[in-house]
Tab-separated table of C-alpha atoms in Angstrom:
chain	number	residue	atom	x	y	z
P	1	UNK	CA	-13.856	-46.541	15.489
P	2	UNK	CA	-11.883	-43.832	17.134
P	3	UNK	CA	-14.797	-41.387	17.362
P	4	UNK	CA	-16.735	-43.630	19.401
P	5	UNK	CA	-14.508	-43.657	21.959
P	6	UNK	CA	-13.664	-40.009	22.658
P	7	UNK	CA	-11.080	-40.825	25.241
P	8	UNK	CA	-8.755	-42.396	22.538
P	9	UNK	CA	-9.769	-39.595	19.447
P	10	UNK	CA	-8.692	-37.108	21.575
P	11	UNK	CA	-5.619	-38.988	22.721
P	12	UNK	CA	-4.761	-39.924	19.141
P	13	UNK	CA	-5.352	-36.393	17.779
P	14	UNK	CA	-2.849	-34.771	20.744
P	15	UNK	CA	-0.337	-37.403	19.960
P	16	UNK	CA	-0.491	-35.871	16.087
P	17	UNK	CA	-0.561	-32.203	17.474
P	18	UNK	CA	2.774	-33.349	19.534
P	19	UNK	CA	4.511	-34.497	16.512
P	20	UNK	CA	3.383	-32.207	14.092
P	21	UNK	CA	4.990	-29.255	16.219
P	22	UNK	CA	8.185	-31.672	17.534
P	23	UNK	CA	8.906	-32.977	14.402
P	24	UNK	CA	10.284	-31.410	11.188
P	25	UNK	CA	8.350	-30.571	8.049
P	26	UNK	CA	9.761	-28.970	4.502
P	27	UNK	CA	10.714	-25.858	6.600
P	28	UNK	CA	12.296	-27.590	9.392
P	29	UNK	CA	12.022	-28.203	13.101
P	30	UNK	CA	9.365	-26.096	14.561
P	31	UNK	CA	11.043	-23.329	17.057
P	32	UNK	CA	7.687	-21.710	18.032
P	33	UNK	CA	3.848	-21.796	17.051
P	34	UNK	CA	1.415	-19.548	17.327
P	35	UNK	CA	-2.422	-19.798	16.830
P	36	UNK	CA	-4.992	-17.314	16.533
P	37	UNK	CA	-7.870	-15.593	14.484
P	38	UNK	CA	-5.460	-15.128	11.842
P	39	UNK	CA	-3.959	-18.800	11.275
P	40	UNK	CA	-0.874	-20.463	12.509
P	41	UNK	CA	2.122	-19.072	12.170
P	42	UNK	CA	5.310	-20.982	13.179
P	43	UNK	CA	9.202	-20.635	13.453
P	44	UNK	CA	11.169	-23.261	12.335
P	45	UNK	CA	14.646	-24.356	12.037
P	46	UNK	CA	16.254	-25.946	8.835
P	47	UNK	CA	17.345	-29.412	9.296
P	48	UNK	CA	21.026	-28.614	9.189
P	49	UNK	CA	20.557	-25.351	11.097
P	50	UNK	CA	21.636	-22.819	8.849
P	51	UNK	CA	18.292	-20.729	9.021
P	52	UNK	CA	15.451	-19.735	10.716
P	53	UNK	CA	12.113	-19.624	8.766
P	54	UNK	CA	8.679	-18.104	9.379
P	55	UNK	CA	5.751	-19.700	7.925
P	56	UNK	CA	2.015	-18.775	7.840
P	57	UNK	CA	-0.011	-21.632	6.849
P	58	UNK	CA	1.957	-23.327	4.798
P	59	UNK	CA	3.769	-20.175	3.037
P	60	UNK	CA	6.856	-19.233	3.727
P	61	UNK	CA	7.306	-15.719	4.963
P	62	UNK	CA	10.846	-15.063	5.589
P	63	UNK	CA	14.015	-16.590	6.408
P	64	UNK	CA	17.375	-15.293	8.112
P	65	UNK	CA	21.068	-17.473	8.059
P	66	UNK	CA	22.432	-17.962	11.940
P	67	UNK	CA	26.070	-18.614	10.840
P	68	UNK	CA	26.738	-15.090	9.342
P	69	UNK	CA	27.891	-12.707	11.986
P	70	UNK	CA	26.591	-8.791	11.546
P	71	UNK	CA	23.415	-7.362	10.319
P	72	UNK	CA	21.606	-10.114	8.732
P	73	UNK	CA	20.965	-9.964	4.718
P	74	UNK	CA	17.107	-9.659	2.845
P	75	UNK	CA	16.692	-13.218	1.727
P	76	UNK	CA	13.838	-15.244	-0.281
P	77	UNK	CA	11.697	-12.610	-1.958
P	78	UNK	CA	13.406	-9.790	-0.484
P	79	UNK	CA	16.974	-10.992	-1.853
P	80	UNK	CA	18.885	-7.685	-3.127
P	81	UNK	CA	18.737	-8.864	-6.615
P	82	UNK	CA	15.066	-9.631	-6.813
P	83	UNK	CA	11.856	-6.589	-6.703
P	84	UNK	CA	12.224	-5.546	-3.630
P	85	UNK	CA	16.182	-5.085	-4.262
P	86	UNK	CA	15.857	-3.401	-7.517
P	87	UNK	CA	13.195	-1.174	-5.607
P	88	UNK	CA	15.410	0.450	-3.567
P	89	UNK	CA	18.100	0.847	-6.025
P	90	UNK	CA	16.458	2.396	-8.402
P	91	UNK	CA	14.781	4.596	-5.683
P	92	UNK	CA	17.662	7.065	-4.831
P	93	UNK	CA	18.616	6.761	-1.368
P	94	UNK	CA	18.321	10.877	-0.758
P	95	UNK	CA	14.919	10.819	-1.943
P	96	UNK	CA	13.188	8.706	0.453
P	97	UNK	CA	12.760	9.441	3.697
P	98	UNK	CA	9.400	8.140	5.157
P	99	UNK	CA	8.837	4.431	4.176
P	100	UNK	CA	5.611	2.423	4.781
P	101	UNK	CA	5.669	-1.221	4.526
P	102	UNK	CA	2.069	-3.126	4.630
P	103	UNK	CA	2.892	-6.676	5.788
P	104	UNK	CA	5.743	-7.318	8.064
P	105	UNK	CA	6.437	-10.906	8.067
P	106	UNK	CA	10.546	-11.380	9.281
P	107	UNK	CA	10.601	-7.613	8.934
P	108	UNK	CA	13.714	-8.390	6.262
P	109	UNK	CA	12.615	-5.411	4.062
P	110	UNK	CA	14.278	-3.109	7.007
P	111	UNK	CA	17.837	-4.528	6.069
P	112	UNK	CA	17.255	-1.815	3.102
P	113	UNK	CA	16.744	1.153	5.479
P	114	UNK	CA	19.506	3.848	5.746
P	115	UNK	CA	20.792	6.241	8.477
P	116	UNK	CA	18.146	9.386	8.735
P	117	UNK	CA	15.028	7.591	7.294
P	118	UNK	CA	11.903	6.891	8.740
P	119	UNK	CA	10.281	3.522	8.538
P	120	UNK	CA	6.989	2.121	9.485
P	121	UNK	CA	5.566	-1.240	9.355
P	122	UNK	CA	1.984	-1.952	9.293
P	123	UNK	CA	0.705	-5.667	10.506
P	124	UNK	CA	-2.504	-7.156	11.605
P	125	UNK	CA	-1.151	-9.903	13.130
P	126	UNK	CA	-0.141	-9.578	16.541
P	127	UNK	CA	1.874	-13.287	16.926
P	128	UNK	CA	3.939	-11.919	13.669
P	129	UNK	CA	5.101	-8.560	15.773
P	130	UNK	CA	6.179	-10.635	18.658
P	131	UNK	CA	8.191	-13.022	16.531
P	132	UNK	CA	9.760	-10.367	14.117
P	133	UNK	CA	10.465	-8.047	17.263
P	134	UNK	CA	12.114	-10.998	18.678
P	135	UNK	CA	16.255	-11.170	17.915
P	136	UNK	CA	16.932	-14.717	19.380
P	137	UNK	CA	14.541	-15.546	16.017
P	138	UNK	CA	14.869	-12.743	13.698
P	139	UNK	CA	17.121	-9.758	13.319
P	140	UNK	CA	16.099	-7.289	11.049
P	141	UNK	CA	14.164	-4.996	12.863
P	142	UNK	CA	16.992	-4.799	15.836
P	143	UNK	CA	19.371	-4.586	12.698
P	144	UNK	CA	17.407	-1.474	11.334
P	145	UNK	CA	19.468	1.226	10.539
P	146	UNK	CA	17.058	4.206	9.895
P	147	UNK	CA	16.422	6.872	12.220
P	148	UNK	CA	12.652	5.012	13.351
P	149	UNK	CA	11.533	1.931	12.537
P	150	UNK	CA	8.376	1.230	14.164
P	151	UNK	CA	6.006	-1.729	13.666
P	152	UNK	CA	1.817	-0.787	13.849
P	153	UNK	CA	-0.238	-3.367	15.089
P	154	UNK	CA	-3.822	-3.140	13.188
P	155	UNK	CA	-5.197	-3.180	9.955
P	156	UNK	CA	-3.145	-1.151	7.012
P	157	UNK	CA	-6.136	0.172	5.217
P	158	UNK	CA	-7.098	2.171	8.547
P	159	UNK	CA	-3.498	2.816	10.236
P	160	UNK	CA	-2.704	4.780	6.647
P	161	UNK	CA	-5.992	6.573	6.381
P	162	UNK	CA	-4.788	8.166	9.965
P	163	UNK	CA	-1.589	9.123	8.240
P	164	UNK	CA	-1.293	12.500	7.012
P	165	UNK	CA	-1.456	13.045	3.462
P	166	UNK	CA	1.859	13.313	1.181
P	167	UNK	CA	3.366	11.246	4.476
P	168	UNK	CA	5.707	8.813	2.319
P	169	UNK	CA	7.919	8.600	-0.123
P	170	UNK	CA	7.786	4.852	-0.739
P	171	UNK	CA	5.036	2.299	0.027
P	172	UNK	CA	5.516	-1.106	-0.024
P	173	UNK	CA	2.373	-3.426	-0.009
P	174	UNK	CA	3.390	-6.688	1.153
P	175	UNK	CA	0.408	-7.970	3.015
P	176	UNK	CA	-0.132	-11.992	2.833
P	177	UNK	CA	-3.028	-13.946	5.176
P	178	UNK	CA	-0.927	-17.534	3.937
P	179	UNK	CA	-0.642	-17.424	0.228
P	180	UNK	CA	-3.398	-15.211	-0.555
P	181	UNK	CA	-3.645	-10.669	-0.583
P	182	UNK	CA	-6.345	-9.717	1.631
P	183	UNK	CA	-8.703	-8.125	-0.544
P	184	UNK	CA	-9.407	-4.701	0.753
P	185	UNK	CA	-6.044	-4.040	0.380
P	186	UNK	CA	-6.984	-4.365	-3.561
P	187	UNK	CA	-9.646	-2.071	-4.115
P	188	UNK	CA	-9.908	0.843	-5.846
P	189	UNK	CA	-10.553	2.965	-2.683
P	190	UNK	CA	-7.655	1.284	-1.212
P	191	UNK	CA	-5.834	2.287	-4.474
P	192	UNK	CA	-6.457	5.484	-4.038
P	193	UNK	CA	-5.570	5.952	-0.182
P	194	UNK	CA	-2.358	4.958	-0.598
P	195	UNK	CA	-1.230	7.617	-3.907
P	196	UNK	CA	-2.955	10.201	-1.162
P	197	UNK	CA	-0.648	9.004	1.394
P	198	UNK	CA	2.306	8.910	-1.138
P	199	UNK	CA	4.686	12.906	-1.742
P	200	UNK	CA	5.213	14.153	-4.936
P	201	UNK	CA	6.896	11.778	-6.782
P	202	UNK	CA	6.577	8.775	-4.364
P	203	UNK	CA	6.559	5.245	-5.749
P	204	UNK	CA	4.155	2.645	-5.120
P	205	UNK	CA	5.343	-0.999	-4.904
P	206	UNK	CA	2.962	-3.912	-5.132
């Protein structure tokens, strides 16, 4: 009956906008939303406060604690004792010093960057650089610790092919449109572009 009287659809369909983006979800009040060719991508707030989420979709993409004072720790995937934790322990700290990171989400993968190294981030998404780049949400990247840490804005597969070749040590590929790898980041071309783009010895992460 609503659609026949577009006054009151389109009243009734802001009304569930307004709450939708007021009101609290699995992840917790929304903070900030963001819309674009890319999806939605939102900050929220746990119900009791203790952290600050970002979520694509309906994917979670990162989270950071607010009651812990000083740099803030790798959480969810990027905990120190999951892949991503192991990665960089097993990857002697001396030895790397150009990182690439495809996908930036919170930018939490920076907490594992060290004094002299060189890190770059590569993300499509330009509402996920403003919020990462953004301390009163997250703090990793204003937290980084290497010598550079710089986020590109554009797609991965072309940023690196501008890259010399033997440019990193380590490459990360953590690229996620929601819950799902964009595929040309699979490939074998794209494969192969990123062991040119890795030094002797480098490591690939997927």
């Amino acid at each position: 009956a609503l659609v026949r009287r577009p006054a009151r659809y389109a009243l009734a369909l802001g009304g569930l906008f307004v709450a939708a983006a007021a009101g609290g979800d699995r992840h917790g009040r929304t903070l900030h939303v963001e819309r674009n060719f890319f999806g939605v991508v939102r900050v929220t707030r746990s119900d009791d406060g203790t952290f600050v989420r970002l979520v694509h979709g309906t994917t979670l993409h990162g989270q950071q604690r607010t009651d812990e004072p000083g740099p803030p720790r790798p959480m969810t995937y990027y905990h120190e004792k999951g892949p991503v934790g192991h990665l960089f322990r097993t990857v002697p700290a001396d030895r790397v010093k150009r990182v690439a990171v495809v996908g930036l989400g919170t930018g939490a993968v920076a907490a594992y960057a060290r004094p002299g190294q060189e890190w770059t981030f590569f993300e499509i998404d330009p509402a996920v650089k403003r919020i990462a780049e953004d301390p009163a949400y997250f703090r990793f990247l204003s937290s980084c610790r290497a010598a550079r840490c710089d986020v590109v804005l554009g797609d991965a597969r072309r940023m690196l092919a501008r890259a010399p070749d033997g440019a990193f040590d380590v490459i990360l590929l953590d690229a996620f449109s929601s819950d799902a790898i964009p595929v040309h980041l699979l490939t074998r071309e794209a494969l192969a572009l990123y062991v040119r783009k890795l030094a002797p010895g480098g490591v690939l992460a997927m």
